[in-house]
Each structure stands twice: as structure tokens, then as C-alpha cells.
CSV table of C-alpha atoms in Angstrom, one decimal:
chain,number,residue,atom,x,y,z
Q,1,UNK,CA,8.2,43.3,-4.9
Q,2,UNK,CA,7.7,40.3,-2.6
Q,3,UNK,CA,4.2,39.7,-4.1
Q,4,UNK,CA,5.7,39.8,-7.6
Q,5,UNK,CA,8.4,37.2,-6.6
Q,6,UNK,CA,5.7,35.0,-5.1
Q,7,UNK,CA,3.8,35.0,-8.4
Q,8,UNK,CA,6.9,34.2,-10.4
Q,9,UNK,CA,7.8,31.3,-8.0
Q,10,UNK,CA,4.2,30.0,-8.1
Q,11,UNK,CA,4.2,29.9,-11.9
Q,12,UNK,CA,7.6,28.2,-12.0
Q,13,UNK,CA,6.5,25.6,-9.5
Q,14,UNK,CA,3.3,24.9,-11.6
Q,15,UNK,CA,5.4,24.4,-14.7
Q,16,UNK,CA,7.8,21.9,-12.9
Q,17,UNK,CA,4.9,19.9,-11.5
Q,18,UNK,CA,3.1,19.8,-14.9
Q,19,UNK,CA,6.3,18.6,-16.5
Q,20,UNK,CA,6.7,15.9,-13.9
Q,21,UNK,CA,3.1,14.9,-14.2
Q,22,UNK,CA,3.4,14.5,-18.0
Q,23,UNK,CA,6.6,12.4,-17.7
Q,24,UNK,CA,4.9,10.2,-15.1
Q,25,UNK,CA,1.9,9.6,-17.2
Q,26,UNK,CA,4.1,8.8,-20.2
Q,27,UNK,CA,6.0,6.2,-18.2
Q,28,UNK,CA,2.8,4.6,-17.0
Q,29,UNK,CA,1.4,4.4,-20.5
Q,30,UNK,CA,4.7,3.0,-21.8
Q,31,UNK,CA,5.0,0.3,-19.1
Q,32,UNK,CA,1.3,-0.6,-18.9
Q,33,UNK,CA,-0.5,-0.3,-22.2
Q,34,UNK,CA,-3.9,-0.8,-20.7
Q,35,UNK,CA,-6.9,1.6,-20.3
Q,36,UNK,CA,-6.9,3.3,-17.0
Q,37,UNK,CA,-9.2,5.9,-15.4
Q,38,UNK,CA,-6.2,7.4,-13.6
Q,39,UNK,CA,-4.4,8.8,-16.7
Q,40,UNK,CA,-5.0,12.4,-17.6
Q,41,UNK,CA,-5.9,11.8,-21.3
Q,42,UNK,CA,-7.9,8.6,-20.6
Q,43,UNK,CA,-11.7,8.5,-20.9
Q,44,UNK,CA,-13.7,9.6,-17.9
Q,45,UNK,CA,-13.7,7.2,-14.9
Q,46,UNK,CA,-15.8,4.1,-15.5
Q,47,UNK,CA,-19.5,4.7,-14.6
Q,48,UNK,CA,-20.9,1.8,-12.6
Q,49,UNK,CA,-23.8,1.4,-10.2
Q,50,UNK,CA,-23.3,0.4,-6.6
Q,51,UNK,CA,-24.5,-3.1,-7.3
Q,52,UNK,CA,-22.1,-3.5,-10.2
Q,53,UNK,CA,-19.2,-2.2,-8.2
Q,54,UNK,CA,-20.0,-4.5,-5.2
Q,55,UNK,CA,-20.2,-7.5,-7.6
Q,56,UNK,CA,-16.9,-6.5,-9.2
Q,57,UNK,CA,-15.3,-6.4,-5.7
Q,58,UNK,CA,-16.6,-9.9,-4.9
Q,59,UNK,CA,-15.4,-11.3,-8.2
Q,60,UNK,CA,-12.0,-9.8,-7.7
Q,61,UNK,CA,-11.6,-11.3,-4.2
Q,62,UNK,CA,-12.5,-14.7,-5.6
Q,63,UNK,CA,-10.2,-14.3,-8.5
Q,64,UNK,CA,-7.3,-13.4,-6.2
Q,65,UNK,CA,-8.0,-16.5,-4.2
Q,66,UNK,CA,-7.8,-18.6,-7.3
Q,67,UNK,CA,-4.6,-16.9,-8.4
Q,68,UNK,CA,-3.1,-17.5,-4.9
Q,69,UNK,CA,-3.9,-21.2,-5.2
Q,70,UNK,CA,-2.4,-21.5,-8.7
Q,71,UNK,CA,0.6,-19.5,-7.7
Q,72,UNK,CA,1.2,-21.8,-4.8
Q,73,UNK,CA,1.2,-24.8,-7.1
Q,74,UNK,CA,3.6,-23.1,-9.5
Q,75,UNK,CA,6.1,-22.0,-6.8
Q,76,UNK,CA,6.0,-25.2,-4.8
Q,77,UNK,CA,8.6,-28.0,-5.3
Q,78,UNK,CA,7.3,-31.0,-7.2
Q,79,UNK,CA,6.0,-34.0,-5.3
Q,80,UNK,CA,8.8,-36.0,-6.8
Q,81,UNK,CA,11.4,-33.7,-5.1
Q,82,UNK,CA,9.6,-34.0,-1.8
Q,83,UNK,CA,9.4,-37.8,-2.0
Q,84,UNK,CA,13.2,-37.9,-2.9
Q,85,UNK,CA,14.1,-35.9,0.2
Q,86,UNK,CA,11.4,-37.2,2.6
Q,87,UNK,CA,13.9,-38.4,5.2
Q,88,UNK,CA,16.0,-35.2,5.0
Q,89,UNK,CA,12.9,-33.1,5.4
Q,90,UNK,CA,12.0,-34.7,8.8
Q,91,UNK,CA,14.3,-32.2,10.4
Q,92,UNK,CA,12.5,-28.9,11.2
Q,93,UNK,CA,15.6,-26.9,10.0
Q,94,UNK,CA,15.4,-28.2,6.5
Q,95,UNK,CA,13.3,-27.6,3.4
Q,96,UNK,CA,12.9,-27.4,-0.3
Q,97,UNK,CA,12.3,-24.2,-2.3
Q,98,UNK,CA,11.8,-23.1,-5.8
Q,99,UNK,CA,13.3,-19.9,-7.2
Q,100,UNK,CA,12.7,-18.2,-10.5
Q,101,UNK,CA,15.4,-16.2,-12.2
Q,102,UNK,CA,15.2,-12.4,-11.6
Q,103,UNK,CA,15.2,-11.7,-15.3
Q,104,UNK,CA,12.8,-9.0,-16.7
Q,105,UNK,CA,13.0,-10.6,-20.1
Q,106,UNK,CA,11.8,-14.0,-18.8
Q,107,UNK,CA,8.2,-14.1,-20.1
Q,108,UNK,CA,7.8,-17.6,-18.7
Q,109,UNK,CA,7.8,-16.4,-15.1
Q,110,UNK,CA,4.2,-16.3,-14.0
Q,111,UNK,CA,4.7,-15.5,-10.3
Q,112,UNK,CA,3.1,-12.3,-8.9
Q,113,UNK,CA,4.5,-12.6,-5.4
Q,114,UNK,CA,6.7,-9.6,-4.4
Q,115,UNK,CA,10.1,-10.2,-5.9
Q,116,UNK,CA,8.8,-12.6,-8.6
Q,117,UNK,CA,9.8,-15.7,-6.7
Q,118,UNK,CA,13.5,-14.9,-7.2
Q,119,UNK,CA,14.2,-14.5,-3.4
Q,120,UNK,CA,14.1,-16.9,-0.5
Q,121,UNK,CA,14.4,-16.5,3.3
Q,122,UNK,CA,15.2,-19.8,5.0
Q,123,UNK,CA,14.1,-19.0,8.6
Q,124,UNK,CA,10.5,-18.1,7.6
Q,125,UNK,CA,10.4,-20.3,4.5
Q,126,UNK,CA,9.2,-17.6,2.2
Q,127,UNK,CA,9.8,-16.3,-1.3
Q,128,UNK,CA,8.2,-13.0,-0.5
Q,129,UNK,CA,10.7,-10.1,-0.9
Q,130,UNK,CA,10.5,-7.4,1.7
Q,131,UNK,CA,10.4,-9.7,4.7
Q,132,UNK,CA,14.1,-10.2,4.8
Q,133,UNK,CA,15.7,-12.4,2.1
Q,134,UNK,CA,18.8,-14.6,2.3
Q,135,UNK,CA,19.4,-15.5,-1.3
Q,136,UNK,CA,18.5,-14.3,-4.8
Q,137,UNK,CA,18.6,-16.2,-8.0
Q,138,UNK,CA,19.3,-13.9,-10.9
Q,139,UNK,CA,20.3,-14.2,-14.6
Q,140,UNK,CA,22.2,-11.4,-16.3
Q,141,UNK,CA,23.7,-11.8,-19.8
Q,142,UNK,CA,22.6,-15.5,-19.6
Q,143,UNK,CA,24.8,-15.9,-16.5
Q,144,UNK,CA,22.8,-17.5,-13.6
Q,145,UNK,CA,24.0,-16.3,-10.2
Q,146,UNK,CA,23.2,-16.5,-6.5
Q,147,UNK,CA,23.6,-13.4,-4.3
Q,148,UNK,CA,23.1,-12.3,-0.7
Q,149,UNK,CA,22.5,-8.9,0.9
Q,150,UNK,CA,19.8,-6.7,-0.6
Q,151,UNK,CA,18.9,-3.7,1.5
Q,152,UNK,CA,20.1,-1.4,4.3
Q,153,UNK,CA,23.0,-2.8,6.1
Q,154,UNK,CA,22.2,-6.5,5.3
Q,155,UNK,CA,25.1,-8.4,3.8
Q,156,UNK,CA,26.6,-11.9,3.7
Q,157,UNK,CA,28.8,-14.3,1.8
Q,158,UNK,CA,28.6,-17.7,0.2
Q,159,UNK,CA,30.9,-20.3,-1.4
Q,160,UNK,CA,30.7,-23.4,-3.6
Q,161,UNK,CA,31.4,-26.6,-1.7
Q,162,UNK,CA,31.4,-29.0,-4.6
Q,163,UNK,CA,28.8,-31.5,-5.8
Q,164,UNK,CA,28.3,-33.0,-2.3
Q,165,UNK,CA,25.0,-34.5,-1.2
Q,166,UNK,CA,23.4,-32.0,1.2
Q,167,UNK,CA,22.7,-34.9,3.6
Q,168,UNK,CA,26.5,-35.2,4.1
Q,169,UNK,CA,27.0,-31.5,5.0
Q,170,UNK,CA,27.3,-30.4,8.7
Q,171,UNK,CA,29.2,-28.0,10.9
Q,172,UNK,CA,32.3,-30.3,11.0
Q,173,UNK,CA,33.1,-29.6,7.3
Q,174,UNK,CA,36.0,-27.2,7.2
Q,175,UNK,CA,34.5,-24.9,4.6
Q,176,UNK,CA,31.3,-24.6,6.6
Q,177,UNK,CA,33.2,-24.1,9.9
Q,178,UNK,CA,34.7,-20.9,8.3
Q,179,UNK,CA,31.3,-19.4,7.9
Q,180,UNK,CA,30.3,-20.4,11.4
Q,181,UNK,CA,33.4,-18.9,13.0
Q,182,UNK,CA,33.1,-15.6,11.2
Q,183,UNK,CA,32.9,-12.9,13.9
Q,184,UNK,CA,29.5,-11.2,14.3
Q,185,UNK,CA,29.2,-7.4,13.8
Q,186,UNK,CA,26.7,-7.2,16.6
Q,187,UNK,CA,26.9,-3.8,18.3
Q,188,UNK,CA,29.5,-2.5,15.8
Q,189,UNK,CA,29.0,0.9,14.2
Q,190,UNK,CA,27.2,1.1,10.9
Q,191,UNK,CA,30.3,2.2,9.0
Q,192,UNK,CA,32.0,-1.1,9.9
Q,193,UNK,CA,28.9,-2.9,8.5
Q,194,UNK,CA,29.2,-0.9,5.2
Q,195,UNK,CA,32.9,-1.6,4.9
Q,196,UNK,CA,32.3,-5.3,5.5
Q,197,UNK,CA,29.5,-5.4,2.9
Q,198,UNK,CA,31.9,-3.8,0.4
Q,199,UNK,CA,34.5,-6.4,1.1
Q,200,UNK,CA,32.3,-9.3,0.3
Q,201,UNK,CA,30.8,-7.6,-2.7
Q,202,UNK,CA,34.3,-6.9,-4.2
Q,203,UNK,CA,37.3,-9.0,-3.4
Q,204,UNK,CA,35.7,-11.5,-1.0
Q,205,UNK,CA,37.9,-13.8,1.1
Q,206,UNK,CA,39.8,-16.9,0.0
Q,207,UNK,CA,40.3,-19.5,2.7
Q,208,UNK,CA,41.8,-23.0,2.2
Q,209,UNK,CA,41.4,-22.6,-1.6
Q,210,UNK,CA,37.7,-21.7,-1.3
Q,211,UNK,CA,36.4,-18.2,-2.4
Q,212,UNK,CA,33.7,-16.6,-0.2
Q,213,UNK,CA,31.9,-13.7,-1.8
Q,214,UNK,CA,28.6,-12.0,-2.1
Q,215,UNK,CA,27.9,-13.7,-5.5
Q,216,UNK,CA,28.6,-17.0,-7.0
Q,217,UNK,CA,27.4,-18.9,-10.1
Q,218,UNK,CA,24.5,-21.3,-10.1
Q,219,UNK,CA,25.4,-24.9,-11.0
Q,220,UNK,CA,23.0,-27.9,-10.9
Q,221,UNK,CA,24.1,-30.4,-8.4
Q,222,UNK,CA,26.4,-27.9,-6.6
Q,223,UNK,CA,26.2,-27.4,-2.8
Q,224,UNK,CA,26.8,-24.1,-1.2
Q,225,UNK,CA,27.4,-22.6,2.3
Q,226,UNK,CA,25.8,-19.2,3.0
Q,227,UNK,CA,26.2,-16.7,5.9
Q,228,UNK,CA,23.3,-14.3,5.9
Q,229,UNK,CA,23.3,-11.3,8.2
Q,230,UNK,CA,20.2,-9.2,8.4
Q,231,UNK,CA,20.6,-6.2,10.7
Q,232,UNK,CA,18.1,-6.3,13.6
Q,233,UNK,CA,16.5,-9.5,12.3
Q,234,UNK,CA,18.7,-12.6,12.2
Q,235,UNK,CA,22.2,-14.1,11.5
Q,236,UNK,CA,22.4,-17.6,10.2
Q,237,UNK,CA,24.6,-20.2,8.4
Q,238,UNK,CA,22.8,-22.2,5.8
Q,239,UNK,CA,23.8,-24.9,3.4
Q,240,UNK,CA,21.9,-25.7,0.2
Q,241,UNK,CA,22.1,-27.7,-2.9
Q,242,UNK,CA,20.7,-27.1,-6.4
Q,243,UNK,CA,18.6,-30.2,-7.0
Q,244,UNK,CA,17.5,-29.5,-10.6
Q,245,UNK,CA,16.4,-26.8,-13.1
Q,246,UNK,CA,13.0,-26.8,-14.7
Q,247,UNK,CA,13.5,-26.2,-18.5
Q,248,UNK,CA,9.9,-25.0,-18.8
Q,249,UNK,CA,10.5,-21.7,-16.9
Q,250,UNK,CA,14.2,-22.0,-15.8
Q,251,UNK,CA,13.2,-22.2,-12.2
Q,252,UNK,CA,15.5,-24.1,-9.9
Q,253,UNK,CA,14.7,-26.3,-6.9
Q,254,UNK,CA,17.1,-26.2,-3.9
Q,255,UNK,CA,17.3,-28.4,-0.8
Q,256,UNK,CA,18.5,-26.5,2.2
Q,257,UNK,CA,19.4,-26.9,5.9
Q,258,UNK,CA,20.0,-24.2,8.6
Q,259,UNK,CA,23.3,-25.2,10.2
Q,260,UNK,CA,23.5,-22.5,12.9
Q,261,UNK,CA,21.8,-19.4,14.2
Q,262,UNK,CA,23.4,-16.5,16.1
Q,263,UNK,CA,22.3,-13.6,18.3
Q,264,UNK,CA,20.2,-11.0,16.5
Q,265,UNK,CA,22.8,-8.5,15.1
Q,266,UNK,CA,22.3,-4.8,15.8
Q,267,UNK,CA,24.3,-1.9,14.4
Q,268,UNK,CA,25.1,1.0,16.7
């Protein structure tokens, strides 16, 4: 009897796996309409000699180097932006960054970096998603937004400060002081972190007429304050201003400054 049950279970498992395999292949073909030796119903794997393969490897390495150079030029702020903020950029805690809208329908976005250039982390000055990100530029239903808090227990809040030159923003500005004085969750249980994240994602907090939330709209010329809290990595207050938008690909350039950094926050 046991043997019979094992046979039935094996047959059922094979059917489930076959079904999953077919579904997976179908999705791959739908999303990537290119020939591949890894799909079941594709031609046999490409037949190449060792010399041809080694040559292909070398060519691909060189091609990726060229792509990295081109991508660096596309994602970098323009020289005109750098010249305009030359004095501001002398401070090591400042910088300029370009972000692309996180919009799957935007065919003008050529960036291959993880996250598509839609994210930015101020501490390490990187657009690479997966290394910890402080802000995302997204566009849903033609509505451009900034957001903070993307994985695990990470969360934060931000607020619009008005069209104030970023050079004039510092810790003495009342709306920025609020972000600085927010109590850290260091050594607090993870359920408190989750509750706090939900608060900023939903109602947020209004203080002195200014709304602090997880999301806010993108406005050219607008300055913002951001508190970004990444569990077991960093906790910082940053101000930034949208310098301009590039009509060619809808990317934006922001000027930013780290106002304050706190002890690395850890959840219990």
C-alpha cells in the first residue's frame, strides 16, 4: 500500500513541476522575445568552438566596459549643473544626483544599473539599488513622487520646505529641526519599527503646518527634508532640492546635503 501511495505522490509531483516549468517558460518568452538556449522548445544550445567562445567572452567584457562608460555619462549631472553649484559642492557632505522615474512604460530610460537609476543613497553617493537607498523617484498615473523606505524594517519620512535655495537650508530651520529631533528607534523591538513605518506610510504627522510622510510629490525648484532610517546601516537627515527636469528622458537633477547623522539603528 505504501509503495502504491509513493507512486501516486511521485506522479502528482511530476505533473505539478511540469506545469510550473511550462508557466515559467511561457513568462520568459513573453517578457523576453529573444532566442535562448535555455528554453525547452528553443533550438539546441549554440555550437561554438573553444576559440569562438573565448573570443565572445573577451568581446562581452569590452562591451560591458563601454556600456558602463556610456551609462556613467547618462546618469551623471550635467557639467552646467556642477558649475552652477561649484561652491556648494566644496562641502564633503553635499552632492548632485540624477534620478530616472521608476516607470516601466518609460522607454526613454536607458539605465541598466540595478533599480534603473530611480533610487539614490546619499551616504555612499550611489544610484545602485540593493545597497540601501534613501529616496526613490517614481511616476504612477503621470504623478511624479518621491518616497522613502523600501525593504525590511527600513522607513523614513519627508516634507516639502518650499522653493528655498538649498544653500540657505540648515539645522536651525524649524521644519528641519523636527526631522533632527525625531526619536531614534535604536534597540526598540521590530514590531515598533513596523508600526512606525505604517504611520509614516498612512497618516504621517503634521507639525507647524507641514506634513511629514513617506511620500510627497515632485516639484521642480522645491526643497525637501528627509529622515532616512535603514536598520543596522544608517540613520540620517538630508535636505535636497529639485534643480531641474530633463525633458528628453524625464530624469531630474537634485542638489543635496547631509544635515545630520545618528548612531546606527538596530532593532531587537
